[in-house]
Coordinates of C-alpha atoms and ligand atoms in Angstrom, one line a residue:
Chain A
X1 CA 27.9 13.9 -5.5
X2 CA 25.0 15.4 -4.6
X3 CA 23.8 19.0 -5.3
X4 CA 20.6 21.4 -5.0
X5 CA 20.7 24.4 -7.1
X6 CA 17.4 27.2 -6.7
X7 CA 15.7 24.3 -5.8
X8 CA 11.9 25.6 -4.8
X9 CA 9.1 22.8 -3.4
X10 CA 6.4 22.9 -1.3
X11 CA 3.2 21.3 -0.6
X12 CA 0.6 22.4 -3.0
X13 CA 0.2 26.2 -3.2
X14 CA 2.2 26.6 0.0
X15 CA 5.7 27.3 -0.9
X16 CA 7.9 26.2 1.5
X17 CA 11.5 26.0 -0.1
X18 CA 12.8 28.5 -1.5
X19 CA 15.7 28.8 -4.1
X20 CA 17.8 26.3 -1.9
X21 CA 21.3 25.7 -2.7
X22 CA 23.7 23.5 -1.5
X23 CA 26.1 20.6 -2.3
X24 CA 27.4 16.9 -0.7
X25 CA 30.6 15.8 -2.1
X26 CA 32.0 12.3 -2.3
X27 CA 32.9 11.1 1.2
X28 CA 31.5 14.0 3.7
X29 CA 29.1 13.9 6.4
X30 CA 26.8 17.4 5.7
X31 CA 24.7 18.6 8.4
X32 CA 22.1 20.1 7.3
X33 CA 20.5 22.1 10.6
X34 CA 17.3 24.2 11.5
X35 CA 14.4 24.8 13.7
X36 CA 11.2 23.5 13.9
X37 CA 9.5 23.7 10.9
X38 CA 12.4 25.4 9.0
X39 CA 11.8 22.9 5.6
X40 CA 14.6 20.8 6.5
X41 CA 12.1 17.3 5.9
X42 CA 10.8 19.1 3.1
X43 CA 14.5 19.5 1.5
X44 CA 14.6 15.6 2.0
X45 CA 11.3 14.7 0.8
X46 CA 12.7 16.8 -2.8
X47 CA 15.7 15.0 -2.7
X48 CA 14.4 12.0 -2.6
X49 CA 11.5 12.5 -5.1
X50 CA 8.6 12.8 -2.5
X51 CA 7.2 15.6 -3.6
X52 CA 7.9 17.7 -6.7
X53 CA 10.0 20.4 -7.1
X54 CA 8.8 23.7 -8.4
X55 CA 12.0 25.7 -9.2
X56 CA 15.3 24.4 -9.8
X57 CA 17.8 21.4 -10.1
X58 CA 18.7 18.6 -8.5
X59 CA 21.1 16.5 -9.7
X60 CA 23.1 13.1 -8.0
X61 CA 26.5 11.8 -9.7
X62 CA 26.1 13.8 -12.2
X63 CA 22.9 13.0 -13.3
X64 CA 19.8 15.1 -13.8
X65 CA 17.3 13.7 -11.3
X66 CA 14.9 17.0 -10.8
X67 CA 11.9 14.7 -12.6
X68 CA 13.1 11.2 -11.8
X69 CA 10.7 8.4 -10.1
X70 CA 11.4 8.3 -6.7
X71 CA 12.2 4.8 -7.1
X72 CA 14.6 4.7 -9.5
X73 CA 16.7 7.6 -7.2
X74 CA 16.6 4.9 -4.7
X75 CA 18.2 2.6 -7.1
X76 CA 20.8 5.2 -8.3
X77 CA 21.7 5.1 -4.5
X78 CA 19.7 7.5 -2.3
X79 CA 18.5 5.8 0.6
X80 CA 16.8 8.1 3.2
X81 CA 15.9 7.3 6.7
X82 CA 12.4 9.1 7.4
X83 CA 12.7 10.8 10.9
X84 CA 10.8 9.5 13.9
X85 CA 11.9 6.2 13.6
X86 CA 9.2 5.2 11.1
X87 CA 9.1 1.5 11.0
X88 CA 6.4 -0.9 9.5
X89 CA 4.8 -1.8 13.1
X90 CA 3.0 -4.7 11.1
X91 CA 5.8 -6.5 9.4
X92 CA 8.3 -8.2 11.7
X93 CA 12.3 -7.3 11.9
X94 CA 13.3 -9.4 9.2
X95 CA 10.6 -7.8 6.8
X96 CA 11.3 -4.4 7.8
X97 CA 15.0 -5.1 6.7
X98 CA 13.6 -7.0 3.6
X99 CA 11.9 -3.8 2.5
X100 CA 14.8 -1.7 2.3
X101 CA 16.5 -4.3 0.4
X102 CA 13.4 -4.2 -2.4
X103 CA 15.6 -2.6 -4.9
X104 CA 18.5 -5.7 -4.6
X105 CA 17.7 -9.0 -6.3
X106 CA 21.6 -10.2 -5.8
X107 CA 20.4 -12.5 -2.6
X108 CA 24.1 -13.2 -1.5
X109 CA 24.3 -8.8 -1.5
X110 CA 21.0 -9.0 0.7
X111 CA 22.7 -11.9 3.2
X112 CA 25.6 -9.6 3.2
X113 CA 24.1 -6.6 4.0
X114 CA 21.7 -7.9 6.7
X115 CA 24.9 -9.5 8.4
X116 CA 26.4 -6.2 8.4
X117 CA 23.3 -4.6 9.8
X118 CA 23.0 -7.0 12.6
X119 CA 26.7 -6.5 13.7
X120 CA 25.8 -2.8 13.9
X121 CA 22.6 -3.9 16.4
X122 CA 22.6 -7.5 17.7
X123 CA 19.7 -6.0 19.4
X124 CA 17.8 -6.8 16.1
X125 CA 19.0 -10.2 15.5
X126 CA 17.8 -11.4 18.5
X127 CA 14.0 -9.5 17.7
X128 CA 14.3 -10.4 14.4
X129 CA 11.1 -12.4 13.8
X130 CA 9.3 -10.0 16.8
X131 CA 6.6 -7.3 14.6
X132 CA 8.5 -4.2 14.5
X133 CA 5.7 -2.5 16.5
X134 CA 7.0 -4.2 19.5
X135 CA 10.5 -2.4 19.8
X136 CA 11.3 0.6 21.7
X137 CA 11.8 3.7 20.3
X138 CA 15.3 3.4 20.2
X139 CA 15.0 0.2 18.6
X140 CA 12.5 1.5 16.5
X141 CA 15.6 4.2 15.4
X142 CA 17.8 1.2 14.9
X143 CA 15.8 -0.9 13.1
X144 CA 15.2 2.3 10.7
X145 CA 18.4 3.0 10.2
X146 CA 19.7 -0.6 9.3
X147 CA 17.0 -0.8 6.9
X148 CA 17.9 2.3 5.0
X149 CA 21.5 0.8 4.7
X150 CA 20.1 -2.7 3.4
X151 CA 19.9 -1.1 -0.2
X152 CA 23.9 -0.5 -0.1
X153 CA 23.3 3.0 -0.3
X154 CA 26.0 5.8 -1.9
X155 CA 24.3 9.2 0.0
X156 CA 22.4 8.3 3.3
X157 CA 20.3 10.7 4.4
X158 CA 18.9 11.0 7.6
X159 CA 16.3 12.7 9.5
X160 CA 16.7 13.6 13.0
X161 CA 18.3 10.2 13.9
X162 CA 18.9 11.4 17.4
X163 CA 15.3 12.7 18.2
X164 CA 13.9 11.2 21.6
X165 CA 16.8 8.8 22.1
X166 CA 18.5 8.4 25.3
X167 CA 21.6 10.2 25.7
X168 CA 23.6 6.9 25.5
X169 CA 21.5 5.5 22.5
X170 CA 22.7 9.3 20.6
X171 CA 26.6 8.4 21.1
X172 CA 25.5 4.9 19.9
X173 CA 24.0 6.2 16.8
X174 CA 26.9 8.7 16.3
X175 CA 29.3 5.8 16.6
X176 CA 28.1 4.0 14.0
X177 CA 27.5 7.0 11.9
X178 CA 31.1 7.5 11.7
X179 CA 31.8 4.1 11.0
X180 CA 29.4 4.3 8.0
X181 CA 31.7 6.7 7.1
X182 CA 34.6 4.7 6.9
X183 CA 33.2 2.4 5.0
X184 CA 32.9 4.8 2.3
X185 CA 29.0 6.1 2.6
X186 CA 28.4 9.7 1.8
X187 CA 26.1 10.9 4.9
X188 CA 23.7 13.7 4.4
X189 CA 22.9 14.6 8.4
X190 CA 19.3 16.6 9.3
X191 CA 19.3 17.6 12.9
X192 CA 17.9 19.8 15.0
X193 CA 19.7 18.6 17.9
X194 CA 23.2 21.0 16.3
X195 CA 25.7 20.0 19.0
X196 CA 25.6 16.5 17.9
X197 CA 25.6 17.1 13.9
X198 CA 28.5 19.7 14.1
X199 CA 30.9 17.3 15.9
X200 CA 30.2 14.7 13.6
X201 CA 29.9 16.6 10.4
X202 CA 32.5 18.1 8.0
X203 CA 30.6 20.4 6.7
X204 CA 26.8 22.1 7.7
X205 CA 24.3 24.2 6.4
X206 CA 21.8 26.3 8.4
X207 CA 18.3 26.0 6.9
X208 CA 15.8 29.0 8.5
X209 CA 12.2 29.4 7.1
X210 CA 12.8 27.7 3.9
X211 CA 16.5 29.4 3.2
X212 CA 20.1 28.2 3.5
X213 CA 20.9 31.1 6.2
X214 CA 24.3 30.1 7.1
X215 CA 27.3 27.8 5.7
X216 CA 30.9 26.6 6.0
X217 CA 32.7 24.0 7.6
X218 CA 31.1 22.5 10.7
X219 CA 34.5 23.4 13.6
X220 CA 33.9 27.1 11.8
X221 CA 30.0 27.0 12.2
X222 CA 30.1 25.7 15.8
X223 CA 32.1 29.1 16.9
X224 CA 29.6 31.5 14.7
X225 CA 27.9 33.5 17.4
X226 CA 24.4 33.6 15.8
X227 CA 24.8 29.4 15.8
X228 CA 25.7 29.5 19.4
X229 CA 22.8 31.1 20.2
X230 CA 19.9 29.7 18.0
X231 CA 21.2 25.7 17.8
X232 CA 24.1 25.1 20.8
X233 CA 21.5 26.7 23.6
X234 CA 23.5 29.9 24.0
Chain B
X1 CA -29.0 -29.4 4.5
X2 CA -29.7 -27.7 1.0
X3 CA -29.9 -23.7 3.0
X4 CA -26.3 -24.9 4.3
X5 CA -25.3 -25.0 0.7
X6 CA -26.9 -22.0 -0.9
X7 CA -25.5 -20.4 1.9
X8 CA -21.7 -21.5 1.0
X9 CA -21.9 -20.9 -3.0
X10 CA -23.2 -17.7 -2.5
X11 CA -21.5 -16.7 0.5
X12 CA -18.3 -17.5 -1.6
X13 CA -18.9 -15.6 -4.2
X14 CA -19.7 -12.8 -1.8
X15 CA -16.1 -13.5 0.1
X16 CA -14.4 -13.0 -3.7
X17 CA -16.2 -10.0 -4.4
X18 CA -15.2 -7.8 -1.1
X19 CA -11.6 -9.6 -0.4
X20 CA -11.6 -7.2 -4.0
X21 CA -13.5 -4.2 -2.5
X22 CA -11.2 -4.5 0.7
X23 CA -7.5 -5.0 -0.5
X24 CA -8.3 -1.4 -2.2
X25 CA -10.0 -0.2 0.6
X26 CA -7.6 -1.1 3.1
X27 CA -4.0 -0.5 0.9
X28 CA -5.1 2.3 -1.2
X29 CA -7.7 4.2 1.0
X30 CA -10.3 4.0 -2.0
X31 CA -13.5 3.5 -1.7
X32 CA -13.4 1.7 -5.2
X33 CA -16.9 1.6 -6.2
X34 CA -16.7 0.8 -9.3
X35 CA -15.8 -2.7 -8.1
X36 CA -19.4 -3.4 -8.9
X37 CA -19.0 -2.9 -13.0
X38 CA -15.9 -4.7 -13.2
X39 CA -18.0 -7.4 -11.5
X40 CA -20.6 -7.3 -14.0
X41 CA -17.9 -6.8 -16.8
X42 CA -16.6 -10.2 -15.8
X43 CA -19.5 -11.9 -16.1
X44 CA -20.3 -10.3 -19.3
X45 CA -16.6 -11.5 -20.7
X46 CA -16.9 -15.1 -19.4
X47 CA -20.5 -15.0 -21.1
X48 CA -19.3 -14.1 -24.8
X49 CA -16.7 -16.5 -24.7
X50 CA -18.3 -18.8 -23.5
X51 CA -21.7 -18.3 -26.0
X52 CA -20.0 -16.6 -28.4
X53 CA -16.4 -18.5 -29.3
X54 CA -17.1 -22.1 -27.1
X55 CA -14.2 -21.7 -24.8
X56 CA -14.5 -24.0 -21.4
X57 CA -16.0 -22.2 -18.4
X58 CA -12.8 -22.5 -16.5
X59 CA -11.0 -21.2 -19.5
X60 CA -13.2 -18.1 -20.0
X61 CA -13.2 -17.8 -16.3
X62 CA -9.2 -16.6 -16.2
X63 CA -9.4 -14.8 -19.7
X64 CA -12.2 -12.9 -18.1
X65 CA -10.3 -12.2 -14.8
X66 CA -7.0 -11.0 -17.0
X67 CA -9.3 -8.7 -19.4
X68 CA -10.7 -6.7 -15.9
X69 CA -7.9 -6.8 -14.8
X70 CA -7.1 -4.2 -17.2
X71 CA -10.1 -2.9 -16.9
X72 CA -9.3 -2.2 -13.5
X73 CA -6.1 -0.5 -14.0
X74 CA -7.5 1.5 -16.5
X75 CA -10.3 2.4 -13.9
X76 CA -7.8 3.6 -11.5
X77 CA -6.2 5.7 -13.8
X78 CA -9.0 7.5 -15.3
X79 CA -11.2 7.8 -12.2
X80 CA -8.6 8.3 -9.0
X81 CA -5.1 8.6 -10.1
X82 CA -5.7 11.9 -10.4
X83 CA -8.0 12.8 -7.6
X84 CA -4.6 11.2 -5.2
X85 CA -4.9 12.6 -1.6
X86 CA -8.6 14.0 -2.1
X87 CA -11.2 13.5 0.7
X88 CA -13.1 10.2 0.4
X89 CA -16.4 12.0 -1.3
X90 CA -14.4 13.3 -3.7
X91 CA -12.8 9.4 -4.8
X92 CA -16.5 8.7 -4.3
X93 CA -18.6 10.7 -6.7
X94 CA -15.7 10.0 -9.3
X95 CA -16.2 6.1 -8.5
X96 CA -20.5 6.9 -8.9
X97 CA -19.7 8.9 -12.3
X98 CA -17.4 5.8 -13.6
X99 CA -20.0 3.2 -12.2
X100 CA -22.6 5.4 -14.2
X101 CA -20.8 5.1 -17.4
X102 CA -20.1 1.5 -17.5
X103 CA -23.4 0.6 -16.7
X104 CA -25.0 2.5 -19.5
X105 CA -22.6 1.5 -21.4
X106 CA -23.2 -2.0 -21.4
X107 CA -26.9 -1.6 -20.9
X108 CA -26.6 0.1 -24.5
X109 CA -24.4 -2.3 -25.9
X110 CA -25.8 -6.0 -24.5
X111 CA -29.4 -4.7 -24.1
X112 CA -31.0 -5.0 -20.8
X113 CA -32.3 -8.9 -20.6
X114 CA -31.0 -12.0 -18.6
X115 CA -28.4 -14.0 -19.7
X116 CA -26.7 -17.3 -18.3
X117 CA -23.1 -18.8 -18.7
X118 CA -23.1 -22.4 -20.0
X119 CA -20.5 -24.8 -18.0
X120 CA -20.3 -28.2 -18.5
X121 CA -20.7 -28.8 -14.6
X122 CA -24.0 -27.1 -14.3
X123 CA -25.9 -30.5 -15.2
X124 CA -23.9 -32.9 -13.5
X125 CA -24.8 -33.3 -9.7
X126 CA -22.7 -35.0 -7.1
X127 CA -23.7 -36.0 -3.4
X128 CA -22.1 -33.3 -0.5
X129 CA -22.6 -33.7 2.8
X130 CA -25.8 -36.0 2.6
X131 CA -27.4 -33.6 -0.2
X132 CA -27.0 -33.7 -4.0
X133 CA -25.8 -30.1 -5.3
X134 CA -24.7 -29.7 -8.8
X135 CA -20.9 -29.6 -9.6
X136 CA -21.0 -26.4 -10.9
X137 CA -22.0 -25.0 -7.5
X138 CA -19.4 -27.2 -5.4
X139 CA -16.7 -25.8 -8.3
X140 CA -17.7 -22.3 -7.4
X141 CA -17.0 -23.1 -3.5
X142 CA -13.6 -24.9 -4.3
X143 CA -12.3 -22.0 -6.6
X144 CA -13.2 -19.7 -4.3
X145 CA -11.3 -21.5 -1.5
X146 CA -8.2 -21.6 -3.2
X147 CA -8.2 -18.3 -4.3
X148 CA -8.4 -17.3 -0.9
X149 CA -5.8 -19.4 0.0
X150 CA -4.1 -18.6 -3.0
X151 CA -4.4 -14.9 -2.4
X152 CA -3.2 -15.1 1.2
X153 CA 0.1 -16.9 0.7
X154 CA 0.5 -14.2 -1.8
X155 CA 0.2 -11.6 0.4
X156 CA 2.1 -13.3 3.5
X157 CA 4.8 -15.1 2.0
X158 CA 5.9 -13.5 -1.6
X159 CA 8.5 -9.8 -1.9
X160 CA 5.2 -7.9 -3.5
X161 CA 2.5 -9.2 -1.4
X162 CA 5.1 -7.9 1.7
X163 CA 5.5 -4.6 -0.3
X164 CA 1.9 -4.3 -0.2
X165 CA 1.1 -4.9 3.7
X166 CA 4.0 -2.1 4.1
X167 CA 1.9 0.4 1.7
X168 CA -1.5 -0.6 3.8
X169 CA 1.3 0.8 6.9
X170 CA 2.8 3.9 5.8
X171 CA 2.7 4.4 1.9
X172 CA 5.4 7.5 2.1
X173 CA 7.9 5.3 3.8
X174 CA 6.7 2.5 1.1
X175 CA 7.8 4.8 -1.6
X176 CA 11.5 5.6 0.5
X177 CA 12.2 1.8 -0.2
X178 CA 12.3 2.1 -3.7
X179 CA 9.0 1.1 -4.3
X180 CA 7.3 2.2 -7.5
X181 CA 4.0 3.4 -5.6
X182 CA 2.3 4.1 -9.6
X183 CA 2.9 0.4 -10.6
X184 CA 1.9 -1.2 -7.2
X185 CA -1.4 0.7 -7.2
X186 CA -1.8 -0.5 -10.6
X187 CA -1.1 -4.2 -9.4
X188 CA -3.6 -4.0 -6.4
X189 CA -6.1 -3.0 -8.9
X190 CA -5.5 -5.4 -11.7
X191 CA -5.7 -8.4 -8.5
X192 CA -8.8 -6.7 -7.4
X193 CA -10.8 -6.1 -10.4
X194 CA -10.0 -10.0 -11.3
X195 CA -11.5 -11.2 -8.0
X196 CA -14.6 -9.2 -9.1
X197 CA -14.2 -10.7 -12.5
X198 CA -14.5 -14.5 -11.2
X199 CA -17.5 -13.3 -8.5
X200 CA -19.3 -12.3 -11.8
X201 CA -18.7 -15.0 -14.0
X202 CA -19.5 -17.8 -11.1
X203 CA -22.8 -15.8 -10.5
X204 CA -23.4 -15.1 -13.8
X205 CA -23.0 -19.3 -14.4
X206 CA -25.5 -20.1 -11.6
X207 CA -27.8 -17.1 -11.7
X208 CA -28.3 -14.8 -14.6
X209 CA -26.2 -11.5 -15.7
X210 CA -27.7 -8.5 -17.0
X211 CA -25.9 -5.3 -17.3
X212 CA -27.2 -3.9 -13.7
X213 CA -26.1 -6.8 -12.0
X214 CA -23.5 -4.8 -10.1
X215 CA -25.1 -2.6 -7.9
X216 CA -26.9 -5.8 -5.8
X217 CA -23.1 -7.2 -5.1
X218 CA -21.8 -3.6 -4.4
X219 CA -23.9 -2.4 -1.4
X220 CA -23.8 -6.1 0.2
X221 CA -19.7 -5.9 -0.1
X222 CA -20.2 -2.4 1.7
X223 CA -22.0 -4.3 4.5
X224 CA -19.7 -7.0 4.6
X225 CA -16.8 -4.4 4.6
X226 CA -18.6 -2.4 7.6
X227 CA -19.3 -6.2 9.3
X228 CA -15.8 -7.6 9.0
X229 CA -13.8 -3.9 9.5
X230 CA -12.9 -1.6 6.6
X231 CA -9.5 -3.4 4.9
X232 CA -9.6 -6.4 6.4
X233 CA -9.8 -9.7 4.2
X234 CA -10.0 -11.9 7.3
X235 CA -12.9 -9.8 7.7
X236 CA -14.2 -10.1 4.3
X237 CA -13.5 -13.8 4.4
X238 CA -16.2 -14.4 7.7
X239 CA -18.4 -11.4 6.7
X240 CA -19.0 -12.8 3.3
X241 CA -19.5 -16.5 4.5
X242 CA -22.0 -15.1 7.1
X243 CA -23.8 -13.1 4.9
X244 CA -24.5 -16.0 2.6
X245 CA -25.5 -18.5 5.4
X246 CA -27.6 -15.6 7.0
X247 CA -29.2 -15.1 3.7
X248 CA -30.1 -18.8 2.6
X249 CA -31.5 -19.7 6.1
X250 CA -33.7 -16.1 6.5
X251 CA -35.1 -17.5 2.6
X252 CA -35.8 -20.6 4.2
X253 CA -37.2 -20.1 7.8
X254 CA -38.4 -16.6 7.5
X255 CA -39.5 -15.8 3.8
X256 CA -37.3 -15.3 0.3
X257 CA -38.7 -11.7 -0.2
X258 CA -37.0 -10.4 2.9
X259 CA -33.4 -12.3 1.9
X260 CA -31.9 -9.2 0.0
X261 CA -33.0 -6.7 3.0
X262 CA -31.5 -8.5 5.6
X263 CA -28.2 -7.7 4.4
X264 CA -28.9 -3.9 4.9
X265 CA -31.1 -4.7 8.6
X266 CA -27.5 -6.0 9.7
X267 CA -25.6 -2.9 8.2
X268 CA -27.7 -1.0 10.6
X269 CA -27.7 -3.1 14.0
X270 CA -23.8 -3.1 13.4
X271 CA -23.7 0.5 13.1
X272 CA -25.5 1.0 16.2
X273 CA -23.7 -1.5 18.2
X274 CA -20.1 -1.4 16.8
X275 CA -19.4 0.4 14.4
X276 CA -15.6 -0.2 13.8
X277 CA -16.8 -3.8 12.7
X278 CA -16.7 -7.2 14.3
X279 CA -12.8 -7.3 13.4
X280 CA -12.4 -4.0 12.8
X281 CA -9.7 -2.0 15.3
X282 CA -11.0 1.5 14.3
X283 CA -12.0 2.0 10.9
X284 CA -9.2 3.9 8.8
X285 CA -5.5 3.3 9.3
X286 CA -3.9 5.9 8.0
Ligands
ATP1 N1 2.3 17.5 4.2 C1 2.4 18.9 4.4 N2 1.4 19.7 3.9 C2 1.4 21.0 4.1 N3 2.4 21.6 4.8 C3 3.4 20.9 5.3 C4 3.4 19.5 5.1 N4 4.5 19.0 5.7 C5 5.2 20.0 6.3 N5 4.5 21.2 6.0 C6 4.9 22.5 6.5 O1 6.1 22.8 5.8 C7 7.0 23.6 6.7 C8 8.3 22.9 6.8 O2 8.1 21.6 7.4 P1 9.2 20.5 7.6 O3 8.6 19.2 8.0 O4 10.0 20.5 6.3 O5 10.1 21.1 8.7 P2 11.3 20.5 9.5 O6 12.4 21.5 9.4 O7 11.6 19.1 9.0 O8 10.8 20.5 11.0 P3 11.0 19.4 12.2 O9 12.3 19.7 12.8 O10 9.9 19.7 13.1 O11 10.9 18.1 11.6 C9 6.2 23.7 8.1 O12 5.6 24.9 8.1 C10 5.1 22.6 7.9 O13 4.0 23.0 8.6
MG2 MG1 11.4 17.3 9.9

């Protein structure tokens, strides 16, 4: 579905990626894991035409998209949740969810879609005319992730949707990040936090300083010594 | 009575002209000072349509705020489209260069003399608040009102007026929405050049245009941006009105020679005393 091949970005004359490799197929949840720093938001921002790529190909369902509008990759079905929980404090709930549905003109799709996203967190529905600067930071996390599913996405991406939640708000999150899955979302995972990412993920890559250090399926990854001791905290 | 009014017509012209200066200021981060030229562009388009092919006021008006709009798009993609992410002197001696050139321009084309836009409402008068005041100058204060209001219910209520309040937040994030960040730049541009556009031709219909006009409006729409707080159009709104009323009464009471430098005497007491501006919450948001 998705797939990097040599793909080299950075920002400006700093090169940070380089030659990266690796594919998302129809279905999966990929984690894609690494340190601080390691390139994994850079990765994203290529994917989803942030920044421009230097080196390589990208291409989604088949498609070329190395030189594509970051818009219209959204509208081919790339919806990425930016890490931190980055909501529009100034617009309310409702406008925040609005936003990720810019892309959809099909208003009973919208209706639908915001339904769906208020099963997943009543929380919001009850907040939903509240500016999104008043939530919590889990809230915050919620309210990002509903809105990057508002524009009925094919590949979700996500970065570092666990970071600073609560325990119980990361089994949460998980929960419904499977369930995405059932409903036939392809999941592109970023974490830092590996122990998480591994159990939920069929496959994983291990990003370090800008490479694709390590790969397989995530149960194999999960026993590999070297992961053990760099991601799982020994 | 009468400093009341003056105080109104110009202080709405003044509100048109930075609402402009701000929405670019406050979305975009640019310090668009080329807003001044698209000003006096306006008014130079309303004139010629006016003098030159006998279209109504009102009529040449729009055409005149469509045409900078262009004008303005262009602007942006000669002069800071690709300066994007360069420090603010940077966007600035590009805006000076740009300012530069149009001025010349025009000054070579239109010759340096005054000129004044013909509208049919300029010699009728009605009675306002106890005073007569010429229709032209109570049309001025109306238009500007509902563009304002106009402009706001825009910006509050429609899909691309929320699309821009999210890019004023966190433009990135903007873009991750599917947002096409090239054509909504354009867009804030094309609506701000036009609110230049109709400052112009309103002042060019009760004053006079010349091709130099711009650079008067342009520091006094810095000093209402620095009064009101960088980006804010509420801000623009009250700092405009005040500096028209604060003008007109300092002509009246104190003498007209010192009207145009009491602008600047503000600039500086607010610097002093606050300088994130009375509604500013800290200068840049980004
Ligand atoms: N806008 C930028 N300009 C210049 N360098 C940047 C920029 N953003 C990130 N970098 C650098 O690129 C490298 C990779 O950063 P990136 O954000 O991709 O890491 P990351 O793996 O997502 O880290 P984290 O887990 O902390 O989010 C870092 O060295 C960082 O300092
Ligand atoms: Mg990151």
């Amino acid at each position: 579905m998705l797939e990097l091949a040599n793909v080299e970005a950075g920002y400006g004359k700093l090169n940070i990626l380089k030659k990266i490799s690796l594919k998302v197929q129809q279905g999966e949840i990929v984690a894609l894991i690494g340190a601080n720093g390691a390139g994994k938001t850079t990765t994203l921002k290529a994917i989803s035409g942030l920044i421009r790529t230097t080196g390589g190909k990208i291409s989604f369902l088949g498609q070329d998209i190395t030189s594509m509008a970051s818009d219209a990759r959204v509208r081919l079905g790339i919806s990425q949740i930016p890490e931190g929980g980055k909501v529009f404090p100034q617009l309310t709930i409702m406008e925040n969810l609005m936003m990720g549905a810019y892309t959809i003109s099909d208003r009973a799709l919208i209706e639908k879609n915001k339904n769906d996203v208020f099963e997943y967190f009543p929380v919001l529905q009850e907040r939903k005319h509240k500016l999104a600067g008043t939530l919590s930071g889990g809230q915050r996390q919620m309210l990002a992730i509903g809105r990057g599913l508002m524009s009925n996405p094919k590949l979700l991406i996500m970065d570092e949707p666990s970071l600073g939640l609560a325990p119980l708000v990361v089994q949460e999150v998980a929960g419904i990040i499977k369930r995405l899955q059932g409903a036939g979302v392809t999941i592109m995972l970023v974490e830092q936090n590996a122990n998480m990412a591994l159990s939920l993920a069929d496959r994983a890559y291990v990003l370090e300083v800008g490479s694709i250090s390590l790969e397989g399926v995530a149960e194999e990854l999960k026993g590999n010594e070297h992961v053990k001791k760099a991601y799982l905290g020994g | 009575m009468q400093e009341l009014i003056n105080g109104l017509v110009s202080g709405s012209i003044y509100v048109l002209f930075a609402t402009g200066l701000t929405i670019v200021l406050g979305i975009l981060d640019i310090p668009n000072f080329v807003h001044g030229e698209t000003f006096m562009i306006g008014a130079f388009t309303a004139f010629f349509l006016v003098a030159g092919l006998g279209v109504h006021f009102i009529l040449a008006t729009i055409i005149a705020m469509l045409i900078v709009a262009v004008i303005g798009v262009v602007v942006e993609k000669i002069s800071f489209k690709p300066l994007r992410g360069a420090p603010h002197v940077t966007l600035l001696i590009s805006a000076i260069a740009m300012m530069l050139f149009l001025e010349n321009l025009a000054s070579l084309l239109w010759g340096n003399y005054n000129r004044t836009i013909d509208s049919p409402y300029t010699k009728q008068v009605v009675s306002f608040l106890g005073s007569t005041v010429s229709s032209q100058r109570l049309l001025v204060v109306l238009m500007a009102v509902l563009l304002i209001i106009a402009l706001q219910l825009f910006i509050k209520k429609t899909k691309l007026g929320m699309a821009i309040r999210a890019m004023g937040q966190n433009p990135e994030v903007t873009q991750l929405m599917g947002v096409s960040i090239d054509r909504l730049t354009s867009f804030i541009f094309a609506l701000s050049a036009a609110l230049s556009a109709v400052a112009g031709s309103f002042l060019g219909s009760l004053f006079t245009l010349n091709p130099h006009m711009g650079l008067e409006p342009l520091l006094k729409g810095v000093v209402i941006l620095v009064l009101g707080g960088m980006g804010s159009i509420v801000g623009a709104i009250v700092g405009g009105l005040g500096l028209g009323l604060v003008e007109s009464y300092t002509a009246q009471y104190l003498t007209s020679a010192f009207k145009n430098s009491v602008a600047f005497l503000i600039l500086i007491i607010i610097l002093v005393i606050k300088p994130t501006g009375l509604f500013g919450q800290g200068g840049d948001q980004h």
